[in-house]
mmCIF file of C-alpha atoms in Angstrom:
data_model
loop_
_atom_site.group_PDB
_atom_site.id
_atom_site.type_symbol
_atom_site.label_atom_id
_atom_site.label_comp_id
_atom_site.label_asym_id
_atom_site.label_seq_id
_atom_site.Cartn_x
_atom_site.Cartn_y
_atom_site.Cartn_z
ATOM 1 C CA MET A 366 22.897 -41.421 -114.718
ATOM 2 C CA ARG A 367 25.467 -38.698 -114.061
ATOM 3 C CA CYS A 368 24.097 -35.424 -112.796
ATOM 4 C CA LEU A 369 25.910 -32.129 -112.171
ATOM 5 C CA TRP A 370 23.948 -30.310 -109.463
ATOM 6 C CA LEU A 371 24.489 -26.565 -109.112
ATOM 7 C CA THR A 372 23.182 -25.086 -105.876
ATOM 8 C CA LEU A 373 23.611 -22.098 -103.572
ATOM 9 C CA ALA A 374 25.687 -23.766 -100.869
ATOM 10 C CA ASP A 375 26.273 -26.864 -98.803
ATOM 11 C CA PRO A 376 22.776 -27.598 -97.427
ATOM 12 C CA GLU A 377 24.153 -28.722 -94.063
ATOM 13 C CA PRO A 378 22.995 -27.732 -91.533
ATOM 14 C CA ARG A 379 19.476 -27.605 -92.949
ATOM 15 C CA HIS A 380 18.171 -24.760 -90.838
ATOM 16 C CA ASN A 381 15.894 -23.098 -93.399
ATOM 17 C CA GLY A 382 13.496 -24.115 -96.135
ATOM 18 C CA GLN A 383 15.928 -23.563 -98.987
ATOM 19 C CA TYR A 384 18.529 -25.912 -97.524
ATOM 20 C CA VAL A 385 15.922 -28.506 -96.526
ATOM 21 C CA TYR A 386 14.541 -28.542 -100.078
ATOM 22 C CA SER A 387 17.930 -28.662 -101.807
ATOM 23 C CA GLY A 388 19.376 -31.244 -99.420
ATOM 24 C CA GLY A 389 16.292 -33.437 -99.618
ATOM 25 C CA LEU A 390 16.314 -33.416 -103.417
ATOM 26 C CA ILE A 391 20.030 -34.219 -103.634
ATOM 27 C CA ASP A 392 19.611 -37.133 -101.213
ATOM 28 C CA SER A 393 16.570 -38.462 -103.045
ATOM 29 C CA VAL A 394 18.223 -38.310 -106.486
ATOM 30 C CA ALA A 395 21.213 -40.243 -105.148
ATOM 31 C CA ALA A 396 18.876 -42.777 -103.533
ATOM 32 C CA ALA A 397 17.066 -43.163 -106.876
ATOM 33 C CA GLY A 398 20.310 -44.226 -108.556
ATOM 34 C CA GLY A 399 21.731 -40.941 -109.716
ATOM 35 C CA ASP A 400 25.482 -40.324 -109.621
ATOM 36 C CA VAL A 401 25.416 -36.738 -108.318
ATOM 37 C CA GLU A 402 28.202 -34.180 -108.084
ATOM 38 C CA VAL A 403 27.206 -30.998 -106.244
ATOM 39 C CA LEU A 404 28.790 -27.566 -106.677
ATOM 40 C CA GLY A 405 27.933 -24.935 -104.077
ATOM 41 C CA LEU A 406 29.584 -22.581 -101.636
ATOM 42 C CA GLY A 407 31.056 -24.063 -98.484
ATOM 43 C CA ARG A 408 29.423 -22.974 -95.252
ATOM 44 C CA SER A 409 32.058 -24.051 -92.748
ATOM 45 C CA GLU A 410 35.792 -24.433 -92.285
ATOM 46 C CA GLN A 411 35.363 -28.099 -93.150
ATOM 47 C CA ALA A 412 34.168 -27.319 -96.693
ATOM 48 C CA GLN A 413 35.952 -29.466 -99.275
ATOM 49 C CA THR A 414 37.252 -28.115 -102.574
ATOM 50 C CA GLY A 415 38.649 -31.362 -103.935
ATOM 51 C CA GLY A 416 35.520 -33.453 -104.361
ATOM 52 C CA GLN A 417 34.680 -35.398 -101.234
ATOM 53 C CA ARG A 418 32.334 -38.359 -101.667
ATOM 54 C CA ALA A 419 29.671 -38.995 -99.050
ATOM 55 C CA GLN A 420 26.713 -41.337 -99.451
ATOM 56 C CA GLN A 421 26.960 -41.581 -103.243
ATOM 57 C CA VAL A 422 27.278 -37.807 -103.671
ATOM 58 C CA VAL A 423 30.478 -35.935 -104.569
ATOM 59 C CA TRP A 424 30.675 -32.495 -102.971
ATOM 60 C CA TRP A 425 32.554 -29.563 -104.497
ATOM 61 C CA LEU A 426 32.363 -26.809 -101.881
ATOM 62 C CA PRO A 427 34.895 -23.995 -102.312
ATOM 63 C CA PRO A 428 35.228 -22.056 -99.036
ATOM 64 C CA ASP A 429 34.927 -18.682 -100.799
ATOM 65 C CA LEU A 430 33.069 -15.915 -99.020
ATOM 66 C CA PRO A 431 29.888 -14.887 -100.882
ATOM 67 C CA HIS A 432 30.166 -11.627 -102.798
ATOM 68 C CA SER A 433 28.706 -8.572 -101.048
ATOM 69 C CA ARG A 434 25.356 -6.999 -101.789
ATOM 70 C CA LEU A 435 27.099 -3.738 -102.633
ATOM 71 C CA GLY A 436 29.073 -5.369 -105.434
ATOM 72 C CA SER A 437 25.902 -6.663 -107.065
ATOM 73 C CA LEU A 438 24.751 -3.091 -107.723
ATOM 74 C CA ALA A 439 27.280 -2.865 -110.544
ATOM 75 C CA SER A 440 26.465 -6.313 -111.911
ATOM 76 C CA THR A 441 23.772 -7.396 -114.345
ATOM 77 C CA LEU A 442 23.105 -10.254 -111.921
ATOM 78 C CA PRO A 443 20.762 -9.848 -108.941
ATOM 79 C CA HIS A 444 22.377 -10.195 -105.541
ATOM 80 C CA ILE A 445 20.954 -13.686 -104.963
ATOM 81 C CA ALA A 446 22.992 -14.973 -107.947
ATOM 82 C CA TYR A 447 25.911 -12.528 -107.877
ATOM 83 C CA ARG A 448 26.946 -13.623 -104.380
ATOM 84 C CA CYS A 449 27.654 -17.150 -105.689
ATOM 85 C CA ARG A 450 29.741 -16.151 -108.700
ATOM 86 C CA THR A 451 33.027 -16.462 -106.838
ATOM 87 C CA THR A 452 36.410 -17.382 -108.271
ATOM 88 C CA GLY A 453 36.301 -20.842 -106.721
ATOM 89 C CA MET A 454 32.802 -21.577 -108.013
ATOM 90 C CA ARG A 455 33.705 -20.498 -111.568
ATOM 91 C CA CYS A 456 36.958 -22.473 -111.646
ATOM 92 C CA ILE A 457 35.379 -25.684 -110.399
ATOM 93 C CA LEU A 458 32.398 -25.343 -112.746
ATOM 94 C CA ASP A 459 34.725 -24.935 -115.737
ATOM 95 C CA LYS A 460 36.706 -28.002 -114.678
ATOM 96 C CA LEU A 461 33.562 -30.109 -114.283
ATOM 97 C CA LEU A 462 32.229 -28.988 -117.657
ATOM 98 C CA ARG A 463 35.516 -29.863 -119.363
ATOM 99 C CA ARG A 464 35.464 -33.294 -117.773
ATOM 100 C CA GLY A 465 32.041 -33.813 -119.346
ATOM 101 C CA GLY A 466 29.971 -36.960 -119.534
ATOM 102 C CA TRP A 467 26.949 -35.423 -117.813
ATOM 103 C CA ASP A 468 23.457 -36.700 -118.522
ATOM 104 C CA GLY A 469 21.842 -33.773 -116.746
ATOM 105 C CA ILE A 470 22.746 -30.412 -115.242
ATOM 106 C CA VAL A 471 20.437 -29.108 -112.529
ATOM 107 C CA PHE A 472 20.139 -25.409 -111.728
ATOM 108 C CA ASP A 473 18.866 -25.605 -108.159
ATOM 109 C CA GLY A 474 17.218 -22.238 -107.559
ATOM 110 C CA ILE A 475 17.649 -18.757 -109.007
ATOM 111 C CA SER A 476 20.953 -18.342 -107.140
ATOM 112 C CA THR A 477 22.623 -20.639 -109.694
ATOM 113 C CA GLY A 478 21.674 -18.409 -112.636
ATOM 114 C CA TRP A 479 25.213 -17.007 -112.696
ATOM 115 C CA ALA A 480 26.321 -20.330 -114.220
ATOM 116 C CA LEU A 481 23.892 -20.366 -117.138
ATOM 117 C CA PRO A 482 26.068 -18.442 -119.658
ATOM 118 C CA ARG A 483 29.096 -20.644 -118.882
ATOM 119 C CA VAL A 484 27.094 -23.819 -119.384
ATOM 120 C CA LEU A 485 25.491 -22.594 -122.613
ATOM 121 C CA ASP A 486 28.809 -21.333 -124.006
ATOM 122 C CA HIS A 487 30.529 -24.632 -123.215
ATOM 123 C CA TYR A 488 27.955 -26.660 -125.152
ATOM 124 C CA ALA A 489 27.326 -24.173 -127.979
ATOM 125 C CA GLY A 490 27.323 -25.935 -131.345
ATOM 126 C CA ARG A 491 27.820 -29.366 -129.774
ATOM 127 C CA GLY A 492 25.552 -32.362 -129.977
ATOM 128 C CA ASP A 493 26.315 -33.734 -126.530
ATOM 129 C CA ARG A 494 24.598 -31.085 -124.390
ATOM 130 C CA PRO A 495 23.093 -32.733 -121.312
ATOM 131 C CA ARG A 496 19.506 -32.198 -120.310
ATOM 132 C CA LEU A 497 19.166 -28.915 -118.417
ATOM 133 C CA ILE A 498 16.713 -28.716 -115.501
ATOM 134 C CA TYR A 499 15.705 -25.599 -113.576
ATOM 135 C CA ILE A 500 14.357 -26.377 -110.106
ATOM 136 C CA SER A 501 12.620 -23.230 -108.946
ATOM 137 C CA HIS A 502 12.098 -22.559 -105.251
ATOM 138 C CA ASN A 503 9.576 -19.791 -105.967
ATOM 139 C CA HIS A 504 8.118 -17.978 -108.937
ATOM 140 C CA GLU A 505 10.770 -15.342 -108.347
ATOM 141 C CA GLU A 506 9.446 -12.605 -110.644
ATOM 142 C CA SER A 507 6.137 -12.275 -108.807
ATOM 143 C CA LEU A 508 7.632 -12.847 -105.369
ATOM 144 C CA ARG A 509 10.427 -10.266 -105.660
ATOM 145 C CA THR A 510 8.030 -7.688 -107.102
ATOM 146 C CA GLN A 511 5.697 -8.221 -104.164
ATOM 147 C CA ILE A 512 8.529 -7.820 -101.678
ATOM 148 C CA ALA A 513 9.772 -4.650 -103.374
ATOM 149 C CA GLU A 514 6.346 -3.010 -103.334
ATOM 150 C CA SER A 515 5.901 -3.768 -99.632
ATOM 151 C CA GLN A 516 9.044 -1.842 -98.622
ATOM 152 C CA PRO A 517 7.945 1.178 -96.548
ATOM 153 C CA LEU A 518 11.066 3.330 -97.160
ATOM 154 C CA PHE A 519 11.289 5.029 -100.572
ATOM 155 C CA LEU A 520 15.022 4.568 -101.219
ATOM 156 C CA LYS A 521 14.966 0.973 -99.990
ATOM 157 C CA ARG A 522 11.940 0.312 -102.197
ATOM 158 C CA GLN A 523 13.759 1.618 -105.281
ATOM 159 C CA ALA A 524 16.834 -0.505 -104.554
ATOM 160 C CA VAL A 525 14.748 -3.644 -104.060
ATOM 161 C CA ARG A 526 12.753 -2.860 -107.216
ATOM 162 C CA PHE A 527 15.980 -2.598 -109.216
ATOM 163 C CA ASP A 528 17.188 -5.948 -107.898
ATOM 164 C CA ALA A 529 13.752 -7.475 -108.559
ATOM 165 C CA LEU A 530 14.008 -6.437 -112.216
ATOM 166 C CA LYS A 531 17.333 -8.265 -112.467
ATOM 167 C CA VAL A 532 15.809 -11.329 -110.790
ATOM 168 C CA SER A 533 12.953 -11.272 -113.301
ATOM 169 C CA ARG A 534 15.306 -11.112 -116.273
ATOM 170 C CA LEU A 535 17.514 -13.906 -114.956
ATOM 171 C CA GLU A 536 14.553 -16.145 -114.188
ATOM 172 C CA ARG A 537 13.193 -15.675 -117.704
ATOM 173 C CA GLU A 538 16.608 -16.495 -119.184
ATOM 174 C CA LEU A 539 16.798 -19.693 -117.143
ATOM 175 C CA VAL A 540 13.274 -20.804 -118.042
ATOM 176 C CA ASP A 541 13.843 -20.080 -121.733
ATOM 177 C CA ALA A 542 17.192 -21.905 -121.864
ATOM 178 C CA VAL A 543 16.549 -25.141 -119.989
ATOM 179 C CA ASP A 544 14.755 -28.275 -121.171
ATOM 180 C CA PHE A 545 12.496 -28.699 -118.149
ATOM 181 C CA VAL A 546 11.234 -26.437 -115.338
ATOM 182 C CA THR A 547 9.929 -27.591 -111.984
ATOM 183 C CA ALA A 548 7.687 -25.454 -109.786
ATOM 184 C CA ILE A 549 7.324 -25.998 -106.069
ATOM 185 C CA THR A 550 3.522 -25.514 -106.156
ATOM 186 C CA HIS A 551 0.701 -25.721 -108.696
ATOM 187 C CA GLU A 552 0.189 -21.980 -108.198
ATOM 188 C CA ASP A 553 3.769 -21.262 -109.299
ATOM 189 C CA LEU A 554 3.374 -23.643 -112.234
ATOM 190 C CA THR A 555 0.372 -21.637 -113.426
ATOM 191 C CA LEU A 556 2.459 -18.451 -113.344
ATOM 192 C CA TYR A 557 5.254 -20.055 -115.386
ATOM 193 C CA ARG A 558 2.802 -21.476 -117.921
ATOM 194 C CA ALA A 559 1.216 -18.060 -118.433
ATOM 195 C CA ARG A 560 4.422 -16.992 -120.186
ATOM 196 C CA ASN A 561 5.954 -20.289 -121.379
ATOM 197 C CA CYS A 562 2.893 -22.378 -122.152
ATOM 198 C CA ASP A 563 4.789 -24.871 -124.352
ATOM 199 C CA LYS A 564 7.813 -25.409 -122.100
ATOM 200 C CA PRO A 565 7.887 -28.880 -120.463
ATOM 201 C CA MET A 566 7.140 -28.272 -116.772
ATOM 202 C CA GLY A 567 5.969 -30.069 -113.661
ATOM 203 C CA VAL A 568 5.377 -29.643 -109.945
ATOM 204 C CA LEU A 569 8.125 -30.819 -107.576
ATOM 205 C CA SER A 570 6.898 -30.241 -104.046
ATOM 206 C CA PRO A 571 9.149 -31.006 -101.061
ATOM 207 C CA GLY A 572 9.072 -34.190 -99.067
ATOM 208 C CA TYR A 573 9.192 -34.532 -95.313
ATOM 209 C CA CYS A 574 11.513 -36.743 -93.267
ATOM 210 C CA GLY A 575 11.239 -35.217 -89.795
ATOM 211 C CA ARG A 576 9.406 -36.405 -86.716
ATOM 212 C CA ARG A 577 5.858 -37.712 -87.176
ATOM 213 C CA LEU A 578 3.918 -37.988 -83.954
ATOM 214 C CA GLY A 579 1.542 -40.927 -83.933
ATOM 215 C CA ASN A 580 -0.606 -39.187 -81.360
ATOM 216 C CA ARG A 581 -0.763 -35.919 -79.447
ATOM 217 C CA ARG A 582 -3.445 -34.459 -77.205
ATOM 218 C CA ILE A 583 -3.472 -30.727 -76.553
ATOM 219 C CA SER A 584 -4.760 -30.097 -73.040
ATOM 220 C CA ASP A 585 -5.333 -27.280 -70.576
ATOM 221 C CA THR A 586 -2.029 -28.154 -68.911
ATOM 222 C CA LEU A 587 -0.058 -26.798 -71.874
ATOM 223 C CA PRO A 588 1.082 -23.172 -71.691
ATOM 224 C CA ARG A 589 -1.304 -20.733 -73.376
ATOM 225 C CA ARG A 590 1.308 -20.228 -76.049
ATOM 226 C CA ALA A 591 1.459 -19.882 -79.827
ATOM 227 C CA VAL A 592 4.660 -20.403 -81.772
ATOM 228 C CA ILE A 593 6.143 -19.069 -85.023
ATOM 229 C CA VAL A 594 9.010 -21.210 -86.325
ATOM 230 C CA GLY A 595 11.294 -20.163 -89.147
ATOM 231 C CA SER A 596 14.527 -18.689 -90.354
ATOM 232 C CA PHE A 597 14.256 -14.898 -90.232
ATOM 233 C CA ASP A 598 17.468 -14.078 -92.085
ATOM 234 C CA TRP A 599 15.747 -13.064 -95.330
ATOM 235 C CA ILE A 600 14.257 -9.569 -95.561
ATOM 236 C CA ALA A 601 10.765 -10.859 -96.393
ATOM 237 C CA LYS A 602 10.761 -13.122 -93.335
ATOM 238 C CA ARG A 603 11.881 -10.282 -91.074
ATOM 239 C CA MET A 604 9.183 -7.991 -92.423
ATOM 240 C CA ASN A 605 6.495 -10.616 -91.906
ATOM 241 C CA LEU A 606 7.576 -11.319 -88.345
ATOM 242 C CA ALA A 607 7.902 -7.682 -87.311
ATOM 243 C CA GLU A 608 4.578 -6.663 -88.824
ATOM 244 C CA PHE A 609 2.690 -9.479 -87.116
ATOM 245 C CA VAL A 610 4.361 -9.046 -83.745
ATOM 246 C CA ASP A 611 3.624 -5.315 -83.708
ATOM 247 C CA VAL A 612 -0.076 -6.119 -84.099
ATOM 248 C CA ALA A 613 -0.277 -9.293 -82.005
ATOM 249 C CA ASP A 614 1.958 -8.594 -79.014
ATOM 250 C CA PRO A 615 -0.344 -6.119 -77.200
ATOM 251 C CA LEU A 616 -3.337 -8.392 -77.836
ATOM 252 C CA PHE A 617 -1.491 -11.410 -76.421
ATOM 253 C CA ALA A 618 -0.336 -9.369 -73.427
ATOM 254 C CA ASP A 619 -3.902 -8.264 -72.649
ATOM 255 C CA ALA A 620 -5.117 -11.865 -72.934
ATOM 256 C CA GLY A 621 -2.366 -13.285 -70.718
ATOM 257 C CA ALA A 622 -1.119 -15.477 -73.573
ATOM 258 C CA ALA A 623 2.415 -15.971 -74.848
ATOM 259 C CA LEU A 624 3.860 -15.731 -78.339
ATOM 260 C CA GLN A 625 7.201 -17.321 -79.207
ATOM 261 C CA ALA A 626 9.312 -16.804 -82.345
ATOM 262 C CA VAL A 627 11.786 -19.645 -82.801
ATOM 263 C CA GLY A 628 14.593 -19.485 -85.347
ATOM 264 C CA SER A 629 17.711 -17.783 -86.614
ATOM 265 C CA ALA A 630 17.900 -14.039 -87.195
ATOM 266 C CA ASP A 631 20.370 -11.200 -86.879
ATOM 267 C CA GLU A 632 20.706 -10.469 -83.174
ATOM 268 C CA ALA A 633 20.355 -6.722 -83.698
ATOM 269 C CA PHE A 634 16.979 -7.297 -85.380
ATOM 270 C CA LEU A 635 15.813 -9.516 -82.524
ATOM 271 C CA GLU A 636 16.933 -6.959 -79.939
ATOM 272 C CA GLN A 637 14.843 -4.288 -81.655
ATOM 273 C CA LEU A 638 11.796 -6.517 -81.376
ATOM 274 C CA ARG A 639 12.530 -7.468 -77.764
ATOM 275 C CA HIS A 640 12.607 -3.818 -76.733
ATOM 276 C CA ARG A 641 9.120 -3.160 -78.070
ATOM 277 C CA THR A 642 7.276 -6.336 -77.044
ATOM 278 C CA VAL A 643 5.845 -7.697 -73.786
ATOM 279 C CA ALA A 644 4.232 -11.069 -74.506
ATOM 280 C CA THR A 645 6.626 -12.260 -77.215
ATOM 281 C CA ARG A 646 9.885 -14.153 -76.745
ATOM 282 C CA PHE A 647 12.541 -14.542 -79.434
ATOM 283 C CA THR A 648 14.864 -17.528 -79.112
ATOM 284 C CA GLY A 649 17.278 -16.973 -81.980
ATOM 285 C CA THR A 650 18.929 -20.124 -83.335
ATOM 286 C CA VAL A 651 18.042 -23.301 -81.444
ATOM 287 C CA PRO A 652 19.491 -26.814 -81.831
ATOM 288 C CA ASP A 653 16.061 -28.450 -82.002
ATOM 289 C CA ILE A 654 12.593 -26.988 -82.596
ATOM 290 C CA GLU A 655 10.658 -29.994 -81.307
ATOM 291 C CA PRO A 656 10.571 -28.934 -77.617
ATOM 292 C CA TYR A 657 9.067 -25.588 -78.671
ATOM 293 C CA LEU A 658 6.408 -27.307 -80.763
ATOM 294 C CA ASP A 659 5.624 -29.678 -77.899
ATOM 295 C CA ASP A 660 4.968 -26.724 -75.570
ATOM 296 C CA ALA A 661 2.701 -24.808 -77.955
ATOM 297 C CA ARG A 662 -1.037 -25.006 -78.477
ATOM 298 C CA ILE A 663 -1.035 -23.263 -81.861
ATOM 299 C CA ALA A 664 1.440 -22.646 -84.703
ATOM 300 C CA ILE A 665 1.178 -19.420 -86.695
ATOM 301 C CA VAL A 666 2.063 -18.624 -90.321
ATOM 302 C CA PRO A 667 1.870 -14.811 -90.519
ATOM 303 C CA GLU A 668 3.528 -14.286 -93.906
ATOM 304 C CA ARG A 669 1.961 -11.448 -95.865
ATOM 305 C CA ASN A 670 4.978 -11.399 -98.207
ATOM 306 C CA GLY A 671 6.527 -14.461 -99.785
ATOM 307 C CA GLY A 672 3.792 -17.066 -100.091
ATOM 308 C CA GLY A 673 4.387 -20.412 -101.768
ATOM 309 C CA PHE A 674 5.315 -23.703 -100.168
ATOM 310 C CA LYS A 675 6.226 -23.460 -96.481
ATOM 311 C CA LEU A 676 8.199 -26.432 -95.185
ATOM 312 C CA LYS A 677 7.488 -25.310 -91.635
ATOM 313 C CA VAL A 678 3.794 -26.044 -92.288
ATOM 314 C CA LEU A 679 4.752 -29.713 -92.682
ATOM 315 C CA GLU A 680 6.702 -29.514 -89.415
ATOM 316 C CA TYR A 681 3.626 -28.123 -87.696
ATOM 317 C CA VAL A 682 1.293 -30.700 -89.224
ATOM 318 C CA PHE A 683 3.406 -33.780 -88.549
ATOM 319 C CA ASN A 684 4.201 -32.625 -85.011
ATOM 320 C CA ARG A 685 0.446 -32.200 -84.550
ATOM 321 C CA VAL A 686 0.334 -28.473 -83.802
ATOM 322 C CA PRO A 687 -2.802 -26.821 -85.277
ATOM 323 C CA VAL A 688 -2.027 -24.219 -87.934
ATOM 324 C CA PHE A 689 -3.455 -20.678 -87.956
ATOM 325 C CA ALA A 690 -2.360 -18.592 -90.942
ATOM 326 C CA LEU A 691 -2.956 -15.658 -93.216
ATOM 327 C CA THR A 692 -4.993 -16.503 -96.284
ATOM 328 C CA GLY A 693 -2.566 -17.036 -99.161
ATOM 329 C CA SER A 694 0.499 -17.316 -96.910
ATOM 330 C CA PHE A 695 1.311 -20.840 -98.094
ATOM 331 C CA ALA A 696 0.422 -23.228 -100.901
ATOM 332 C CA GLY A 697 0.949 -26.831 -101.951
ATOM 333 C CA VAL A 698 -0.464 -28.422 -98.796
ATOM 334 C CA PRO A 699 -3.959 -30.055 -98.828
ATOM 335 C CA LEU A 700 -5.382 -28.173 -95.841
ATOM 336 C CA ARG A 701 -8.916 -26.719 -95.827
ATOM 337 C CA HIS A 702 -10.111 -23.684 -93.906
ATOM 338 C CA ASN A 703 -12.163 -24.412 -90.798
ATOM 339 C CA ASP A 704 -11.429 -28.119 -91.160
ATOM 340 C CA SER A 705 -7.655 -28.715 -90.980
ATOM 341 C CA VAL A 706 -6.385 -25.126 -90.844
ATOM 342 C CA MET A 707 -7.686 -21.716 -89.811
ATOM 343 C CA LEU A 708 -7.162 -18.844 -92.268
ATOM 344 C CA TYR A 709 -7.580 -15.099 -91.720
ATOM 345 C CA PRO A 710 -7.460 -12.036 -93.999
ATOM 346 C CA ASP A 711 -4.991 -9.882 -92.049
ATOM 347 C CA HIS A 712 -2.679 -9.826 -89.041
ATOM 348 C CA ALA A 713 -5.241 -8.394 -86.635
ATOM 349 C CA ALA A 714 -7.818 -11.022 -87.548
ATOM 350 C CA LEU A 715 -5.164 -13.747 -87.281
ATOM 351 C CA ALA A 716 -4.093 -12.634 -83.799
ATOM 352 C CA HIS A 717 -7.707 -12.399 -82.622
ATOM 353 C CA GLY A 718 -8.473 -15.802 -84.122
ATOM 354 C CA VAL A 719 -5.576 -17.426 -82.272
ATOM 355 C CA LEU A 720 -6.641 -15.896 -78.950
ATOM 356 C CA GLU A 721 -10.287 -16.885 -79.453
ATOM 357 C CA ALA A 722 -9.295 -20.521 -80.062
ATOM 358 C CA ILE A 723 -6.365 -20.956 -77.689
ATOM 359 C CA ASP A 724 -8.514 -22.353 -74.842
ATOM 360 C CA ASP A 725 -10.762 -24.512 -77.043
ATOM 361 C CA VAL A 726 -8.623 -27.625 -76.805
ATOM 362 C CA ASP A 727 -11.237 -29.886 -78.415
ATOM 363 C CA ARG A 728 -11.255 -27.653 -81.479
ATOM 364 C CA LEU A 729 -7.456 -27.522 -81.551
ATOM 365 C CA ASN A 730 -7.192 -31.299 -81.378
ATOM 366 C CA SER A 731 -9.700 -31.695 -84.203
ATOM 367 C CA LEU A 732 -7.670 -29.322 -86.378
ATOM 368 C CA GLN A 733 -4.358 -31.079 -85.795
ATOM 369 C CA GLU A 734 -5.847 -34.538 -86.340
ATOM 370 C CA ARG A 735 -7.509 -33.571 -89.630
ATOM 371 C CA ALA A 736 -4.346 -31.843 -90.859
ATOM 372 C CA PHE A 737 -2.213 -34.894 -90.088
ATOM 373 C CA ALA A 738 -4.641 -37.193 -91.896
ATOM 374 C CA ALA A 739 -4.763 -34.908 -94.949
ATOM 375 C CA CYS A 740 -0.966 -34.840 -95.334
ATOM 376 C CA SER A 741 0.111 -38.244 -94.035
ATOM 377 C CA ASP A 742 0.784 -39.928 -97.399
ATOM 378 C CA ARG A 743 1.538 -36.917 -99.601
ATOM 379 C CA PHE A 744 5.149 -35.888 -98.887
ATOM 380 C CA ASP A 745 7.577 -38.693 -99.608
ATOM 381 C CA TRP A 746 11.104 -37.609 -100.617
ATOM 382 C CA SER A 747 11.900 -40.800 -102.540
ATOM 383 C CA SER A 748 9.267 -40.089 -105.185
ATOM 384 C CA ARG A 749 10.824 -36.657 -105.789
ATOM 385 C CA GLY A 750 14.190 -38.239 -106.578
ATOM 386 C CA ARG A 751 12.628 -40.669 -109.029
ATOM 387 C CA GLN A 752 10.814 -37.762 -110.674
ATOM 388 C CA ILE A 753 14.079 -35.897 -111.337
ATOM 389 C CA VAL A 754 15.877 -39.023 -112.572
ATOM 390 C CA SER A 755 13.016 -39.754 -114.970
ATOM 391 C CA THR A 756 13.032 -36.167 -116.220
ATOM 392 C CA ILE A 757 16.756 -36.316 -117.007
ATOM 393 C CA ALA A 758 16.394 -39.741 -118.646
ATOM 394 C CA ALA A 759 13.595 -38.488 -120.924
ATOM 395 C CA SER A 760 16.013 -36.791 -123.364
#
């Protein structure tokens, strides 16, 4: 099976959920017997434009710089897709389409929507169109609307609303045009079915291939510390982090507890937070998150904006760090409140809940053990690859 895989960029290094998901799916499709050629932006000076083969995958990675956000204002495309519509990406896509022989073309995320008209035009009136698959990373229409409405500044809110409208239109065009749609959670699938009830669809949740601790005991010798792990480059992630820290930091300081945010972010944003916090430390990019998980009693998911599947929840669970989260901040993971996870209605309640539990090590150990057991056999990457191969073969 020959598959043309369109994606945002080279997933290496896989430092955020989008790259982990894309990279894991590409690997698993190749392992399931697919002959995969990937087109995405290069992310380093080593990016290859000529089609480098590595582990049964051919990579087409033009080293073009992404288009600017300002330029997308004059485009019908939202910024998330406009940034990828570079000269190099268009030229290579056209060459790969002319070469032909594809059994399937995968649109990996809304960022690849720029390529839809070129693909449809190339196969218009022909009987050899490959099977088209849209792999969604979120139900973008609802997510982008939520993010826009949460913007506190009027002008910024209007700009984000305008871009959200373009995201909504592009997502609908993709869903209408392709042969099969995957959703990352059952909740997202329900949203897609509400509009396209007859479209063939299915859930394609991520797998997990990181460290799995066979055993871990949280004890009083650990620092009285909670950790938030993530990539804070996206506006929604920055908003979530800043809003929670503003509420939680004084409470942690009064309780003599520590809060640690681990992950990449613009240094200017982190400096703003450092100047207004006492109990919170911000690491920026780190080579390995495992030492920070090992030194934490609790892991926090404070996302008020941008729910859906959270790959970091799997990192918490399989590294045996108990999860405390906002209700509705993640989906797709079989965790139950007050059994394998603790859920709270708002940031203040979440911060108080963490501080009330941080010294109850027996309770924390029960939470992490039940979470590990609930997820232990549910997130295998290889089955995801077989699912995509079967979907393409079902033409």
